[in-house]
Amino acid sequence: MVATGILGTGAALPEKVITNFDLEKMVDTSDKWITERTGIKERRQAAPNETTSTLSVKAAKKALEMAGIEPEQLDLIICSTISPDMPLPATASIIQRELGAGTCCAFDLAAACSGFLFGMTVVDQFVKTGKSKYALVIGAELLSRYLDYQDRSTCVIFGDGVAAGVMGPVNSSSGILASEVHTNGAFADHLYIPAGGTARPATCETVQAREHFIKMRGNELFKVAVRSLEEVSRRVMEQANVHAGDVDLFIPHQANQRITNAVCERLGLPAEKVYSNINRVGNTSSASIPICLDECVRSGRIKKGDLILMSAFGAGVTWGSVLMRW
Ligand code: UT7
């Protein structure tokens, strides 16, 4: 039985940096509040000519190069995004065309901040059954395009970024050991964009009412996030028969440093085993975990044989964990 592993990673961050001091000039906030309540100091913002697909192609090329795989060898492309280039077609189609990846299966997946782990879990099923050999999973978000820079409760948190992983069959002593993904639609209206879909198509009124921007009940989500992340992390460790003490590196979705700290305290994971880059990139939704992964792989923080736990929580609400041996 083969296992599914990550063969290469790549990331693409926009160059423009928005600091907390920049935000102080836009909304009633402060560097002190943002730092203490979220851990964020700065985030990236895409240039007007950059799109979800252009950054995805950059990240994908780096991941393919590291994996030593040609675009034509891909038989599956999943673009996890809630900020696509346009409503139709899927951003994955544009990425496939720009990469020259033939006519392989390519689709978008909308599971918000948990999307990369949802994508990895889908790929795992394709690879294990032999349906797919090499797959590209991308976490891609340009959330700045959906941020209301008059709403201090959201515009300070989110940032733009993209990262990709090439996945494929590996020796069964490595790769994905366990994964679990969940959705609870009861909280669907806790983090959403009210207009622009079939429920409220775009009109002059919806634009004037700022209904095309992200709305979030952050405080309520915070509690659900901590509980869900703890539970699902415990469950994948149980499935693989490992303990928190065995984990070499925990990569949580970078939602809020206080959420990460609370989850790690409950799981008994010491700070030196936890990766965080939220201070530099903010919350990049589905790009958050793969950006961390890419930084860890390229800096040597992840070594062959390491046990890696990744857990995410996001709009939907969605949550999940993937445990893998590198
Ligand atoms: O990505 C995955 C899905 N998202 C999440 O998991 C987000 C989870 N939630 C959070 O990260 C936090 O709830 C936030 C960072 C969004 C907010 O932090 P909080 O500690 O929960 O603050 P709060 O919403 O309870 O607000 C506390 C106070 C309020 O003022 P009053 O009513 O006490 O006077 C807010 O109006 O802080 C105020 N506030 C701000 N003040 C300065 C809210 N945003 C800001 C701000 N600057 N940017």
Coordinates of N, CA and C in Angstrom, one line a residue, residues 189-295:
D189 N -23.0 31.7 9.2 CA -23.0 33.2 9.1 C -22.1 33.9 10.1
H190 N -21.1 33.2 10.6 CA -20.2 33.8 11.5 C -19.0 34.4 10.8
L191 N -18.8 34.0 9.5 CA -17.7 34.6 8.7 C -18.2 34.4 7.3
Y192 N -18.6 35.5 6.6 CA -19.1 35.4 5.3 C -19.1 36.7 4.6
I193 N -19.4 36.6 3.2 CA -19.5 37.8 2.4 C -20.9 37.8 1.9
P194 N -21.8 38.7 2.4 CA -23.2 38.6 2.1 C -23.6 38.7 0.7
A195 N -23.0 39.5 -0.1 CA -23.5 39.7 -1.5 C -22.5 39.2 -2.6
G196 N -23.0 39.1 -3.8 CA -22.1 38.7 -4.9 C -22.4 37.3 -5.4
G197 N -23.3 36.6 -4.6 CA -23.7 35.3 -5.0 C -25.1 35.3 -5.4
T198 N -25.8 34.1 -5.5 CA -27.1 34.0 -6.0 C -28.1 34.5 -4.9
A199 N -27.7 34.5 -3.7 CA -28.6 35.0 -2.6 C -28.8 36.5 -2.7
R200 N -27.7 37.2 -3.0 CA -27.8 38.7 -3.2 C -26.9 39.1 -4.3
P201 N -27.4 39.0 -5.5 CA -26.5 39.3 -6.7 C -26.1 40.8 -6.6
A202 N -25.0 41.1 -7.2 CA -24.5 42.5 -7.1 C -25.4 43.5 -7.7
T203 N -25.7 44.6 -6.9 CA -26.5 45.7 -7.4 C -25.8 47.0 -6.9
C204 N -26.2 48.1 -7.3 CA -25.6 49.4 -6.8 C -25.8 49.4 -5.3
E205 N -27.0 48.9 -4.8 CA -27.3 49.0 -3.4 C -26.4 48.1 -2.6
T206 N -26.1 46.9 -3.1 CA -25.2 46.0 -2.3 C -23.8 46.5 -2.2
V207 N -23.4 47.2 -3.3 CA -22.1 47.8 -3.3 C -22.1 49.0 -2.3
Q208 N -23.1 49.8 -2.4 CA -23.1 51.0 -1.4 C -23.2 50.5 0.0
A209 N -23.9 49.4 0.3 CA -24.0 48.9 1.6 C -22.8 48.1 2.1
R210 N -21.8 48.1 1.3 CA -20.5 47.4 1.6 C -20.7 45.9 1.9
E211 N -21.7 45.3 1.1 CA -22.0 43.9 1.4 C -21.1 42.9 0.6
H212 N -20.1 43.4 -0.2 CA -19.2 42.5 -0.9 C -17.9 42.3 -0.1
F213 N -18.0 42.8 1.2 CA -16.8 42.6 2.0 C -17.0 41.5 3.1
I214 N -15.9 41.0 3.6 CA -16.0 40.0 4.7 C -16.6 40.6 5.9
K215 N -17.5 39.8 6.5 CA -18.1 40.1 7.8 C -17.7 39.0 8.8
M216 N -17.3 39.3 10.0 CA -16.9 38.2 10.9 C -17.3 38.5 12.3
R217 N -17.8 37.4 13.0 CA -18.1 37.4 14.4 C -16.9 36.8 15.1
G218 N -15.8 37.6 15.2 CA -14.5 37.0 15.6 C -14.5 36.4 17.0
N219 N -15.1 37.1 17.9 CA -15.1 36.6 19.3 C -15.8 35.3 19.5
E220 N -16.9 35.1 18.8 CA -17.6 33.8 18.9 C -16.8 32.7 18.2
L221 N -16.2 33.0 17.0 CA -15.4 32.0 16.3 C -14.2 31.6 17.1
F222 N -13.6 32.5 17.9 CA -12.4 32.2 18.6 C -12.6 31.0 19.5
K223 N -13.8 31.0 20.2 CA -14.0 29.8 21.1 C -14.2 28.5 20.4
V224 N -15.0 28.6 19.3 CA -15.2 27.4 18.5 C -13.9 26.9 17.9
A225 N -13.0 27.8 17.5 CA -11.8 27.5 16.8 C -10.9 26.7 17.8
V226 N -10.7 27.2 19.0 CA -9.8 26.6 20.0 C -10.3 25.1 20.3
R227 N -11.6 25.0 20.5 CA -12.2 23.7 20.9 C -12.0 22.7 19.7
S228 N -12.4 23.2 18.5 CA -12.3 22.3 17.3 C -10.9 21.9 17.0
L229 N -10.0 22.8 17.1 CA -8.6 22.5 16.8 C -8.0 21.5 17.7
E230 N -8.3 21.7 19.0 CA -7.8 20.7 20.0 C -8.4 19.3 19.7
E231 N -9.7 19.2 19.5 CA -10.4 17.9 19.4 C -9.8 17.2 18.1
V232 N -9.8 17.9 17.0 CA -9.4 17.2 15.8 C -7.9 16.8 15.8
S233 N -7.1 17.6 16.4 CA -5.7 17.3 16.5 C -5.5 16.0 17.4
R234 N -6.2 16.0 18.5 CA -6.2 14.7 19.3 C -6.6 13.5 18.5
R235 N -7.7 13.7 17.7 CA -8.2 12.5 17.0 C -7.3 11.9 16.0
V236 N -6.6 12.8 15.2 CA -5.6 12.2 14.2 C -4.5 11.6 14.9
M237 N -4.1 12.1 16.1 CA -2.9 11.5 16.8 C -3.4 10.1 17.3
E238 N -4.6 10.1 17.8 CA -5.1 8.8 18.3 C -5.1 7.7 17.2
Q239 N -5.7 8.2 16.0 CA -5.8 7.3 14.8 C -4.4 6.7 14.5
A240 N -3.4 7.5 14.6 CA -2.0 7.1 14.2 C -1.3 6.5 15.3
N241 N -1.9 6.5 16.5 CA -1.3 5.9 17.7 C 0.0 6.6 18.1
V242 N -0.1 8.0 18.0 CA 1.1 8.7 18.5 C 0.6 9.7 19.6
H243 N 1.5 10.3 20.3 CA 1.2 11.2 21.4 C 1.7 12.6 21.0
A244 N 1.2 13.6 21.7 CA 1.7 15.0 21.4 C 3.2 15.1 21.6
G245 N 3.8 14.3 22.5 CA 5.2 14.3 22.8 C 6.0 13.8 21.6
D246 N 5.4 13.0 20.7 CA 6.0 12.4 19.5 C 6.1 13.4 18.4
V247 N 5.3 14.4 18.4 CA 5.2 15.4 17.3 C 6.5 16.2 17.3
D248 N 7.1 16.3 16.1 CA 8.3 17.1 15.9 C 7.9 18.6 15.6
L249 N 6.9 18.8 14.9 CA 6.5 20.2 14.5 C 5.0 20.3 14.3
F250 N 4.4 21.2 15.0 CA 3.0 21.5 14.8 C 2.8 22.8 14.0
I251 N 2.1 22.7 12.9 CA 1.9 23.8 12.0 C 0.4 24.1 12.1
P252 N 0.0 25.1 12.9 CA -1.5 25.4 13.0 C -1.8 26.5 11.9
H253 N -3.0 26.6 11.5 CA -3.5 27.7 10.7 C -3.2 29.0 11.5
Q254 N -2.6 30.0 10.8 CA -2.2 31.2 11.5 C -3.4 32.2 11.5
A255 N -4.4 31.9 12.4 CA -5.6 32.7 12.6 C -5.4 33.8 13.5
N256 N -4.7 33.5 14.6 CA -4.5 34.4 15.7 C -3.5 33.8 16.7
Q257 N -2.5 34.5 17.1 CA -1.5 33.8 17.9 C -2.1 33.4 19.2
R258 N -3.1 34.1 19.7 CA -3.8 33.7 21.0 C -4.5 32.3 20.8
I259 N -5.1 32.1 19.6 CA -5.7 30.8 19.3 C -4.6 29.7 19.3
T260 N -3.5 29.9 18.6 CA -2.4 28.9 18.6 C -2.0 28.6 20.0
N261 N -1.7 29.7 20.8 CA -1.2 29.5 22.2 C -2.2 28.7 23.0
A262 N -3.5 29.0 22.9 CA -4.5 28.2 23.7 C -4.6 26.8 23.3
V263 N -4.5 26.5 22.0 CA -4.6 25.1 21.5 C -3.3 24.3 21.9
C264 N -2.1 25.0 21.8 CA -0.9 24.3 22.2 C -0.9 24.0 23.7
E265 N -1.4 24.9 24.5 CA -1.4 24.7 25.9 C -2.3 23.5 26.2
R266 N -3.5 23.4 25.6 CA -4.4 22.3 25.8 C -3.8 20.9 25.4
L267 N -3.0 21.0 24.2 CA -2.4 19.7 23.7 C -1.1 19.4 24.4
G268 N -0.6 20.3 25.2 CA 0.7 20.1 25.8 C 1.9 20.1 24.8
L269 N 1.8 21.0 23.8 CA 2.8 21.2 22.9 C 3.7 22.4 23.2
P270 N 5.0 22.2 23.5 CA 5.8 23.4 23.9 C 6.1 24.3 22.7
A271 N 6.4 25.6 23.0 CA 6.5 26.6 21.9 C 7.6 26.2 20.9
E272 N 8.6 25.5 21.3 CA 9.7 25.2 20.3 C 9.3 24.2 19.3
K273 N 8.1 23.5 19.5 CA 7.6 22.6 18.5 C 6.5 23.2 17.6
V274 N 6.3 24.5 17.8 CA 5.2 25.1 17.1 C 5.7 26.2 16.1
Y275 N 5.2 26.1 14.9 CA 5.7 27.1 13.9 C 4.7 28.3 13.8
S276 N 5.2 29.5 13.8 CA 4.4 30.6 13.6 C 5.0 31.7 12.8
N277 N 4.3 32.2 11.8 CA 4.8 33.3 11.0 C 3.7 34.4 10.9
I278 N 2.7 34.4 11.8 CA 1.6 35.3 11.7 C 2.1 36.7 11.9
N279 N 3.2 37.0 12.6 CA 3.7 38.3 12.8 C 4.0 39.0 11.5
R280 N 4.5 38.1 10.5 CA 5.0 38.6 9.2 C 4.0 38.6 8.1
V281 N 3.0 37.7 8.2 CA 2.1 37.5 7.0 C 0.6 37.6 7.4
G282 N 0.3 37.7 8.7 CA -1.1 37.7 9.1 C -1.8 36.4 8.8
N283 N -3.1 36.5 8.7 CA -4.0 35.4 8.4 C -4.2 35.3 6.9
T284 N -3.6 34.3 6.2 CA -3.8 34.2 4.8 C -4.7 33.1 4.4
S285 N -5.6 32.8 5.3 CA -6.7 31.8 5.1 C -6.0 30.4 4.5
S286 N -6.5 29.9 3.4 CA -6.0 28.6 3.0 C -4.6 28.6 2.6
A287 N -3.9 29.7 2.4 CA -2.5 29.7 2.1 C -1.6 29.6 3.3
S288 N -2.2 29.8 4.5 CA -1.5 29.9 5.7 C -0.6 28.7 6.0
I289 N -1.2 27.5 6.0 CA -0.4 26.3 6.3 C 0.6 26.0 5.2
P290 N 0.3 26.0 3.9 CA 1.3 25.7 3.0 C 2.5 26.8 3.0
I291 N 2.2 28.0 3.3 CA 3.3 29.0 3.4 C 4.2 28.6 4.5
C292 N 3.6 28.2 5.6 CA 4.5 27.8 6.8 C 5.3 26.5 6.4
L293 N 4.6 25.6 5.7 CA 5.3 24.4 5.3 C 6.5 24.7 4.4
D294 N 6.3 25.6 3.4 CA 7.3 25.9 2.5 C 8.5 26.6 3.2
E295 N 8.2 27.5 4.2 CA 9.3 28.1 4.9 C 10.1 27.1 5.7

